[in-house]
mmCIF file of C-alpha atoms and ligand atoms in Angstrom:
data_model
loop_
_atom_site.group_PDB
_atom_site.id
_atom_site.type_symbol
_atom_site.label_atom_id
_atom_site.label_comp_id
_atom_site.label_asym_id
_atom_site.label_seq_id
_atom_site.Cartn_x
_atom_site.Cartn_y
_atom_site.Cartn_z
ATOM 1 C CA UNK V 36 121.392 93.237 118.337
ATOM 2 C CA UNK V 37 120.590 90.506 120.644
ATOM 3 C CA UNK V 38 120.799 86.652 119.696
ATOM 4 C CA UNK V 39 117.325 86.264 118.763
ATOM 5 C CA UNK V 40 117.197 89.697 116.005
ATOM 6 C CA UNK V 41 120.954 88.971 114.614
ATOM 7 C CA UNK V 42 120.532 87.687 111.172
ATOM 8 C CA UNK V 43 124.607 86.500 111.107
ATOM 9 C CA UNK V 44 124.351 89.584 108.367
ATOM 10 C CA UNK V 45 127.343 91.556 109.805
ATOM 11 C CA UNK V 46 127.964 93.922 107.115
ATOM 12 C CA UNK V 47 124.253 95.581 107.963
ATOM 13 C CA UNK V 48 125.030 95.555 111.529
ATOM 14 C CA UNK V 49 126.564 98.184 113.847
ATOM 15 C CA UNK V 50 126.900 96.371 116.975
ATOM 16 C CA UNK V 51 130.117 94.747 118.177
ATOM 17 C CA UNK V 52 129.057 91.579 119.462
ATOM 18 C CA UNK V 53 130.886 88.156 120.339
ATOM 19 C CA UNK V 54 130.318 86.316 117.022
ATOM 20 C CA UNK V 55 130.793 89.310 114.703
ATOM 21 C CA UNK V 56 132.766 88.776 111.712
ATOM 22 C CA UNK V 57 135.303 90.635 110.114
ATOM 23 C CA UNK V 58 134.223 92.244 107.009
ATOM 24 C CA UNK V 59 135.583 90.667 104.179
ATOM 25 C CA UNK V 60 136.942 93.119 101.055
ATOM 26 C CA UNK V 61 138.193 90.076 98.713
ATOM 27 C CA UNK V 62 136.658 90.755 95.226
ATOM 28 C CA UNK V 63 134.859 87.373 93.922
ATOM 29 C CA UNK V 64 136.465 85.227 91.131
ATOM 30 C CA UNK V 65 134.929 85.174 87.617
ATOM 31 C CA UNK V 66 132.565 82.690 87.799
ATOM 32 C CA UNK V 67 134.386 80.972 84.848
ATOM 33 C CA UNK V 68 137.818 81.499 86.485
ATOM 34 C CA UNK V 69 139.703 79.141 88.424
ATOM 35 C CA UNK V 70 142.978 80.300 89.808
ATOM 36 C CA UNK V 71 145.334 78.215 91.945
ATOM 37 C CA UNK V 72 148.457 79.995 93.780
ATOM 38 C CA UNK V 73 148.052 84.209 93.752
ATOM 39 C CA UNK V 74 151.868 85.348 94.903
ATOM 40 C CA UNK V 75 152.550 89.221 94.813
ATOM 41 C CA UNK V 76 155.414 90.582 93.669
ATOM 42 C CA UNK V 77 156.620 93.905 95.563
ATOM 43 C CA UNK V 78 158.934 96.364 95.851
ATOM 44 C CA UNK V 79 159.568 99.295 98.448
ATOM 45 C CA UNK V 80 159.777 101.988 95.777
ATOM 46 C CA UNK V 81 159.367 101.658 91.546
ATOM 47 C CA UNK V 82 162.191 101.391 89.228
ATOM 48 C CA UNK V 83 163.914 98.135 91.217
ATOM 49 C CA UNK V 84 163.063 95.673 88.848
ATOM 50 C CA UNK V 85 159.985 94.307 90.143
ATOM 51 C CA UNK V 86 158.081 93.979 86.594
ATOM 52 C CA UNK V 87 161.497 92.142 85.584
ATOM 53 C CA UNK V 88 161.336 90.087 88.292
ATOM 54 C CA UNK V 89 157.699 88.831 88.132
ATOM 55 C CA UNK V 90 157.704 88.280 84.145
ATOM 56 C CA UNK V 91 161.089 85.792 84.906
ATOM 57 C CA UNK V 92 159.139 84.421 87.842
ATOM 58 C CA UNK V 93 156.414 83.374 85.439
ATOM 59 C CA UNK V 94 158.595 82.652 82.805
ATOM 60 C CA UNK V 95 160.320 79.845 85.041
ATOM 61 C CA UNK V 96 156.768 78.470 86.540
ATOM 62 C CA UNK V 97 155.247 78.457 82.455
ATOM 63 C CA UNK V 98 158.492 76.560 81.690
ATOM 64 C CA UNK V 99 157.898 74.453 84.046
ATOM 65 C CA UNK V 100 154.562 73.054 82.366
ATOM 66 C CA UNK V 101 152.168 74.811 85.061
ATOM 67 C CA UNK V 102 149.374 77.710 83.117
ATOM 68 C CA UNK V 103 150.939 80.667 84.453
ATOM 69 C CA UNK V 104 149.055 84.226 84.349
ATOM 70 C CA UNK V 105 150.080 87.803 85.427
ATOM 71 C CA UNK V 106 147.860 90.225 86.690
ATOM 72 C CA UNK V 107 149.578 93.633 86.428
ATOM 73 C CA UNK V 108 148.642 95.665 88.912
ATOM 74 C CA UNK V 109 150.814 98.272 88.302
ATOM 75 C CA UNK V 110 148.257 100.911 86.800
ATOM 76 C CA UNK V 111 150.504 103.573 86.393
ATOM 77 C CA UNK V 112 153.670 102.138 85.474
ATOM 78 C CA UNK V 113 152.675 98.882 83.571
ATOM 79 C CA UNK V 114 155.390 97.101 82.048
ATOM 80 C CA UNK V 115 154.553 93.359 81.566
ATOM 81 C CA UNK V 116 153.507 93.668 77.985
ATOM 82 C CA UNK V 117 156.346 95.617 76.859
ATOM 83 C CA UNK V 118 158.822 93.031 78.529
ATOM 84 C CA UNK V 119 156.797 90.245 76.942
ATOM 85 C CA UNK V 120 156.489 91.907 73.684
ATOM 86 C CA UNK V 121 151.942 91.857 73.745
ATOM 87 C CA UNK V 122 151.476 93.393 70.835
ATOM 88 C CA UNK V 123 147.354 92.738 70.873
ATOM 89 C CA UNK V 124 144.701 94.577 72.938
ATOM 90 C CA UNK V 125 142.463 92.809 74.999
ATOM 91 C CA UNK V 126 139.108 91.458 74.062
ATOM 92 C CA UNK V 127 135.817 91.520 75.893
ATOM 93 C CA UNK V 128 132.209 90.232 75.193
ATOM 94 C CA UNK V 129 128.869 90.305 77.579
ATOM 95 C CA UNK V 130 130.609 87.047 79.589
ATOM 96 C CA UNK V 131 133.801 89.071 80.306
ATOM 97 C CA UNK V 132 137.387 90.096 79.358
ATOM 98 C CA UNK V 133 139.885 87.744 77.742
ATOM 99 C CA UNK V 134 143.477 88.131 78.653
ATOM 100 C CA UNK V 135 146.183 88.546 76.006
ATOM 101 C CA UNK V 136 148.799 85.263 76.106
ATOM 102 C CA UNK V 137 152.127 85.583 75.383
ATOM 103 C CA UNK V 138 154.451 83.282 72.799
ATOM 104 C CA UNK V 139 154.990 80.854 75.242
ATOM 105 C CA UNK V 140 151.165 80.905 76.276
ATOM 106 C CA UNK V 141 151.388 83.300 79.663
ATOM 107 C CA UNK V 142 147.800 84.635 80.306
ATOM 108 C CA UNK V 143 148.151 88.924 81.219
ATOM 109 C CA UNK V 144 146.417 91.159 81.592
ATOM 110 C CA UNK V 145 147.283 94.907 82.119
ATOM 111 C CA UNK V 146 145.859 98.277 81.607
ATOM 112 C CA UNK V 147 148.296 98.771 78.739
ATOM 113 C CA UNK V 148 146.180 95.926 76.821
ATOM 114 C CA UNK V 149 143.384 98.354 77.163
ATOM 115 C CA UNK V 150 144.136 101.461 76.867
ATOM 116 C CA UNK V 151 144.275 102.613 72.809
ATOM 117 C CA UNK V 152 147.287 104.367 73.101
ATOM 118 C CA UNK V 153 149.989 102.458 75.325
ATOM 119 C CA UNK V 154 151.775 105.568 76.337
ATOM 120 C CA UNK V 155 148.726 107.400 77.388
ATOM 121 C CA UNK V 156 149.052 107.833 81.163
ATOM 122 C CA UNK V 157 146.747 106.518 83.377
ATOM 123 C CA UNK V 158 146.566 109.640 85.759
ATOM 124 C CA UNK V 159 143.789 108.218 87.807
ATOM 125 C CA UNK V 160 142.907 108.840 91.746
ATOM 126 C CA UNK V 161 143.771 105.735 94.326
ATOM 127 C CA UNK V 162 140.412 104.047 94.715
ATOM 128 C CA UNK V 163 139.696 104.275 90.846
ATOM 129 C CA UNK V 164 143.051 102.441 90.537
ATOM 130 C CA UNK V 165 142.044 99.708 93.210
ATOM 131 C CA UNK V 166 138.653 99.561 91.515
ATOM 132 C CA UNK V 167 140.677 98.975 88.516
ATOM 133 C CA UNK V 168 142.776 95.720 89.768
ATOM 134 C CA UNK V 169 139.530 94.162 91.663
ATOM 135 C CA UNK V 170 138.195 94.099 87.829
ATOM 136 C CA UNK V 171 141.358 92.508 86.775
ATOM 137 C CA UNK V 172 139.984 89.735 89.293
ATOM 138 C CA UNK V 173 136.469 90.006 89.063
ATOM 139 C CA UNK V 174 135.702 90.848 85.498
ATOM 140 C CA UNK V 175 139.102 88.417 83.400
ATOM 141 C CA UNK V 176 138.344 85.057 82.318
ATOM 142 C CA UNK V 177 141.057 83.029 83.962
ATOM 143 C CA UNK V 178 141.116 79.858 82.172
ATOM 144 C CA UNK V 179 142.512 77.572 84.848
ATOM 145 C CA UNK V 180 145.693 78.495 85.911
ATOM 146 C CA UNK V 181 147.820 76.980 88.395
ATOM 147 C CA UNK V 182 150.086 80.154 89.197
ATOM 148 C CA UNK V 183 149.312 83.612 89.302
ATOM 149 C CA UNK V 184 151.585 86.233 89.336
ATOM 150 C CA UNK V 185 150.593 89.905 90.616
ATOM 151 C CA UNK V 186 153.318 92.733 89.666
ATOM 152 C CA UNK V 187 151.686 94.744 92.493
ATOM 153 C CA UNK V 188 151.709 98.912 92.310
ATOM 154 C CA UNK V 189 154.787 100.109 94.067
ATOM 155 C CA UNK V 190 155.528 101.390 97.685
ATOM 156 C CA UNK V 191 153.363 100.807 101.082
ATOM 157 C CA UNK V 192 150.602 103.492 100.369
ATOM 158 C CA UNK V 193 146.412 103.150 99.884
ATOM 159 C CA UNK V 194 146.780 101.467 96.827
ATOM 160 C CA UNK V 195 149.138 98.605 97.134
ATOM 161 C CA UNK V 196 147.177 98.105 100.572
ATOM 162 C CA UNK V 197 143.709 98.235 99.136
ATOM 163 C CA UNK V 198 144.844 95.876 96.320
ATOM 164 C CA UNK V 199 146.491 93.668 99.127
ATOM 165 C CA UNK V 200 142.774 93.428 101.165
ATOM 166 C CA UNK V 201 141.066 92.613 97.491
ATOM 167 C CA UNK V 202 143.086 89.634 96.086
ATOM 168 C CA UNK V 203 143.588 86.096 98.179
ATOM 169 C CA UNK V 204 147.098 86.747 97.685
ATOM 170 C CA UNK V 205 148.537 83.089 99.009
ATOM 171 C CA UNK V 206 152.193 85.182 99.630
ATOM 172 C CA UNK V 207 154.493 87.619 98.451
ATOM 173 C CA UNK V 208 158.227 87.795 96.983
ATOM 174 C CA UNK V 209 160.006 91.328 97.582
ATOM 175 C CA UNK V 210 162.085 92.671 95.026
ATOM 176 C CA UNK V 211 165.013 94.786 96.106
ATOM 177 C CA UNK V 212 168.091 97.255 94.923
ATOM 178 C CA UNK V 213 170.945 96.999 96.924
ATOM 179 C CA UNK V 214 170.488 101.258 97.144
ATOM 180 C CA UNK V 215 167.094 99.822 98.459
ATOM 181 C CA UNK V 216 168.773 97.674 100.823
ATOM 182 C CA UNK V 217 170.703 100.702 102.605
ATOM 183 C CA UNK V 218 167.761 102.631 103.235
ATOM 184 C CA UNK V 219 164.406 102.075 105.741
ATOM 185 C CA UNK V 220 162.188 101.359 102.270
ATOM 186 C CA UNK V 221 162.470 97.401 102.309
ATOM 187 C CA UNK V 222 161.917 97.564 105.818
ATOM 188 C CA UNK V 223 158.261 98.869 104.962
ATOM 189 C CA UNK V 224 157.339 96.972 102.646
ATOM 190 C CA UNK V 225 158.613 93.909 104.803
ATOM 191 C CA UNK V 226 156.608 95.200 107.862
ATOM 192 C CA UNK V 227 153.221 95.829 105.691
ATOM 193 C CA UNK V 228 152.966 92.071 105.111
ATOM 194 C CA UNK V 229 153.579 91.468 108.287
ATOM 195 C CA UNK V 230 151.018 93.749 109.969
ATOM 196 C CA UNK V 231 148.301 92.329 107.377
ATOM 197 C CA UNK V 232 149.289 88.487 107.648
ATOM 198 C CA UNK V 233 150.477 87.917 104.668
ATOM 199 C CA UNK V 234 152.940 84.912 104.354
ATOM 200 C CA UNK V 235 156.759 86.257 103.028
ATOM 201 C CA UNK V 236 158.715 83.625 100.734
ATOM 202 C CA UNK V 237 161.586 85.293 100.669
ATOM 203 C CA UNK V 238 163.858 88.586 99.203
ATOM 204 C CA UNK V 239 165.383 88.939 95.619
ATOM 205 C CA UNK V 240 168.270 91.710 95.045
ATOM 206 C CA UNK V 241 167.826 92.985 91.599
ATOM 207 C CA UNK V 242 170.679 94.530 89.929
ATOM 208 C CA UNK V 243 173.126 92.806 92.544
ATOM 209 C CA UNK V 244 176.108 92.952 90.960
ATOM 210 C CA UNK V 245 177.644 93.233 86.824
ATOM 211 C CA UNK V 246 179.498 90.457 85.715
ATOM 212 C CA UNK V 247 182.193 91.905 83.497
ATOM 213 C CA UNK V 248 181.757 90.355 79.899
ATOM 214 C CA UNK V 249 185.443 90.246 79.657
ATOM 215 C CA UNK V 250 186.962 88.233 82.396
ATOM 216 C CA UNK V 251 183.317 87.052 84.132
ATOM 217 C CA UNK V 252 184.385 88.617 87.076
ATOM 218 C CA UNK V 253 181.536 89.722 89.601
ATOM 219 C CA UNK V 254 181.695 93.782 89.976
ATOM 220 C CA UNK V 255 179.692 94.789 92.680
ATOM 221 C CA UNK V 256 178.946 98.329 91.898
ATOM 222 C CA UNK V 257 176.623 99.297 94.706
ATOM 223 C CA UNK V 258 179.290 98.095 97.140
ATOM 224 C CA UNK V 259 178.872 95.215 99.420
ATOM 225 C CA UNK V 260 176.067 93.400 99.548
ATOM 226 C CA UNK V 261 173.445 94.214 102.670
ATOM 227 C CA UNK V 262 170.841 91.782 101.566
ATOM 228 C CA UNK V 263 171.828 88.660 103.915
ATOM 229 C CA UNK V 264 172.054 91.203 106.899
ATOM 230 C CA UNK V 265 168.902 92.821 106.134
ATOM 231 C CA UNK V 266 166.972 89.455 105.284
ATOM 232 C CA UNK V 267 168.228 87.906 108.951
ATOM 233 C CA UNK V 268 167.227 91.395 110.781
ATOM 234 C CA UNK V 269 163.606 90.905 109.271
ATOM 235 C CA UNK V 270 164.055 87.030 109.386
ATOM 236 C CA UNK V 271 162.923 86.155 106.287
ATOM 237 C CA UNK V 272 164.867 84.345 103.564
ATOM 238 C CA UNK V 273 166.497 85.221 100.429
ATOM 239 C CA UNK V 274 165.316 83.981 97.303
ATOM 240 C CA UNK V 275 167.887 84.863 94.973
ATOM 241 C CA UNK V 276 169.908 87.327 93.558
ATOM 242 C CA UNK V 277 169.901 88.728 89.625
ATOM 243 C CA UNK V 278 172.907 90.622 88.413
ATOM 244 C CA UNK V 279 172.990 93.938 85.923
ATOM 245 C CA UNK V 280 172.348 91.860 82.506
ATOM 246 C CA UNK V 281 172.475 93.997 79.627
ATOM 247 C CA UNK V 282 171.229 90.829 77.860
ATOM 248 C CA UNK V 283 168.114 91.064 80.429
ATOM 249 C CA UNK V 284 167.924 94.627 78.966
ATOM 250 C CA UNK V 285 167.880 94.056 75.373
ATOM 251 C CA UNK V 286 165.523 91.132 75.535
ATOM 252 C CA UNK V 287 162.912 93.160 78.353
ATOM 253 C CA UNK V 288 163.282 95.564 75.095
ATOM 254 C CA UNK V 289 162.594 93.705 72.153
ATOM 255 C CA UNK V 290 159.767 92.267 73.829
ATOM 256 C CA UNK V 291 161.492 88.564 74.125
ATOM 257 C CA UNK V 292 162.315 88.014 77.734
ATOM 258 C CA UNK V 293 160.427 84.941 76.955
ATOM 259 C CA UNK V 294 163.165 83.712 74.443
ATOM 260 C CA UNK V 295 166.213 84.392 76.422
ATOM 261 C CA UNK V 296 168.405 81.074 78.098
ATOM 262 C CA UNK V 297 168.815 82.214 81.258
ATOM 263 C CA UNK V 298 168.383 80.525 85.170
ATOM 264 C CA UNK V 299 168.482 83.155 87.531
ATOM 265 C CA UNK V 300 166.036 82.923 89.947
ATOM 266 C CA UNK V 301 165.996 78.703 90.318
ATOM 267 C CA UNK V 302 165.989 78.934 94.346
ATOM 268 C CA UNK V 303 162.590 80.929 94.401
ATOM 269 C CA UNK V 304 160.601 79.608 91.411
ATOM 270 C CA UNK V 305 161.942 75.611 93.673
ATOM 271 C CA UNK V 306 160.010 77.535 96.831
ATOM 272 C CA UNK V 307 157.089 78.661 94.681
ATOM 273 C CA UNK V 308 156.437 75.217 93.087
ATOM 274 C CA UNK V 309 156.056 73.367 96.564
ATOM 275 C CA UNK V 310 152.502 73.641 95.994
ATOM 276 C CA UNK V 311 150.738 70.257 94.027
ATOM 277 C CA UNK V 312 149.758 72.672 91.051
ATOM 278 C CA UNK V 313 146.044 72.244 91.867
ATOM 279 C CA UNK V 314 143.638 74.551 90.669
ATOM 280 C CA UNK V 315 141.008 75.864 92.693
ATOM 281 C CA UNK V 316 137.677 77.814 91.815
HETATM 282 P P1 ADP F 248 159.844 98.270 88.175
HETATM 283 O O1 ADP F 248 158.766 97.312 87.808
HETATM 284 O O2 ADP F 248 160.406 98.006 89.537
HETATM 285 O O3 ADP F 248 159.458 99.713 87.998
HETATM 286 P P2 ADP F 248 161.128 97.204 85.814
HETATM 287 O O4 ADP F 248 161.110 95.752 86.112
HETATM 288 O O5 ADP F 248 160.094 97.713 84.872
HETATM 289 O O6 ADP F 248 161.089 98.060 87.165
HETATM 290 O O7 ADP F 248 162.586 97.568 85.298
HETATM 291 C C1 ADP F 248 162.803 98.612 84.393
HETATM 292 C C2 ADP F 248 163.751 98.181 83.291
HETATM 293 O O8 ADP F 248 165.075 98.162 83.821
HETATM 294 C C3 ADP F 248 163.522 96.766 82.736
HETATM 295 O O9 ADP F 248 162.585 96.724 81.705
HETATM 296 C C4 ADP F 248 164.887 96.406 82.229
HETATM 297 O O10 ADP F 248 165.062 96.926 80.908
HETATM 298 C C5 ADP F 248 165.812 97.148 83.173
HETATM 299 N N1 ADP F 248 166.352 96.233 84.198
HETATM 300 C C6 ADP F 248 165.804 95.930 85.405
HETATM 301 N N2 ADP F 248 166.578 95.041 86.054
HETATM 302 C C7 ADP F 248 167.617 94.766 85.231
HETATM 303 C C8 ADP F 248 168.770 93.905 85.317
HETATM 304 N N3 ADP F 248 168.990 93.141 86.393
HETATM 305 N N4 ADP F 248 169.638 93.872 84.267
HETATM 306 C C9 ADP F 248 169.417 94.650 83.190
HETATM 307 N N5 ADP F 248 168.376 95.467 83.042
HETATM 308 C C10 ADP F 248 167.471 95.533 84.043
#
């Protein structure tokens, strides 16, 4: 297409000329929304701790005083409203869907708020699942929140990467194990957000180490720590480090993470905060 045909309408156009732009996949806000920070949480593999991690992540930032919301875009292994104990199904009318809020007023929602049967599993193809997070975007009233929080599907496949190219995420925390840590997994996941721009705050070890209940003594049953060596090979920082908590276990099971004293990850919700809290549409 020559200057005077192009109608700056790239997305209808074929050719590959000096002023083309790149095609952009970001789903469009709710037109009622207005969402301020987006920060993904991921992991290399499931099963680390990464819906842990995000609920005490947005636990920290609701404390805090900031309207806090997490998107759970976990499809198939969605665990935010068990941890926070949501109990109620979402609503929708012809404007949109409503999340569910927790007790201490966290906006989520999950696929488990919709589904009518929360153990029914969601054995859906990739791009049905992506489809499915964009309308967690698109479709959910956000009512002006300051931080979002996306528990992002697991591992460095389609999905995570289509989700990735649909949501403005502003940057990403990576939850680890230290079995994680010993392997090329991290590594992946580290290199993923790298290759598609996407600004790294930092690492958090789950399940570092047990802290006997006894003599408070720190038992590091994994072995030694590699998280400092693997954070300074990828140079990128470490954001904290959360210990086997049976506490953390009972209260992710009872539904009352919300309710539980606890300061783990101070360092990384400090880092998240830097922002000014303002909310943009
Ligand atoms: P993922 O999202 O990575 O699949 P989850 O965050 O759902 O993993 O963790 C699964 C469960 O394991 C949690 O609900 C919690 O009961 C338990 N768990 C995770 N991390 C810890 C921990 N540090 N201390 C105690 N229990 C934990």
């Amino acid at each position: 297409m020559n200057e005077t045909t192009c109608d700056h309408n790239c997305d209808q156009c074929s050719s590959n000329c000096e002023s083309r732009q790149p095609l952009d996949l970001k789903a469009p806000l709710h037109q009622m929304s207005q969402v301020g920070k987006v920060i993904g949480v991921v992991s290399g593999k499931g099963g680390v701790g990464k819906s842990l991690v995000t609920s005490l992540l947005a636990i920290a930032m609701q404390r805090r005083g900031f309207r806090t919301a997490i998107l759970d875009a976990d499809i198939t292994g969605p665990s935010i409203p068990r941890i926070l104990g949501l109990t109620a199904k979402a609503t929708s009318d012809e404007i949109g869907l409503y999340p569910v809020y927790s007790k201490t007023g966290i906006a989520v929602m999950s696929i488990n708020l919709l589904l009518e049967n929360a153990d029914d599993p969601v054995v859906w193809r990739g791009p049905i699942i992506a489809g499915t997070v964009k309308q967690f975007w698109t479709e959910v009233i956000w009512d002006r929140i300051d931080y979002m929080f996306v528990d992002m599907p697991p591992g460095t496949g389609d999905v995570p990467l289509t989700v990735f190219q649909s949501l403005p995420i502003d940057g990403i925390v990576i939850v680890t194990s230290p079995q994680e840590l010993v392997s090329v997994i991290v590594g992946k996941a580290i290199k993923m957000a790298k290759l598609m721009n996407i600004p790294i705050y930092g690492l958090i070890e789950n399940m570092s180490y047990l802290l006997c209940p006894d003599c408070g003594k720190k038992i590091s049953v994994f072995g030694p720590s590699h998280l400092q060596e693997v954070a300074a090979k990828h140079q990128i920082p470490v954001l904290g480090e959360v210990p086997i908590d049976p506490a953390l276990a009972a209260a992710c099971d009872r539904g009352e993470l919300e309710l539980l004293e606890q300061n783990y990850l101070q360092l990384a919700v400090d880092l998240i905060d830097d922002s000014n809290g303002c909310t943009k549409k």
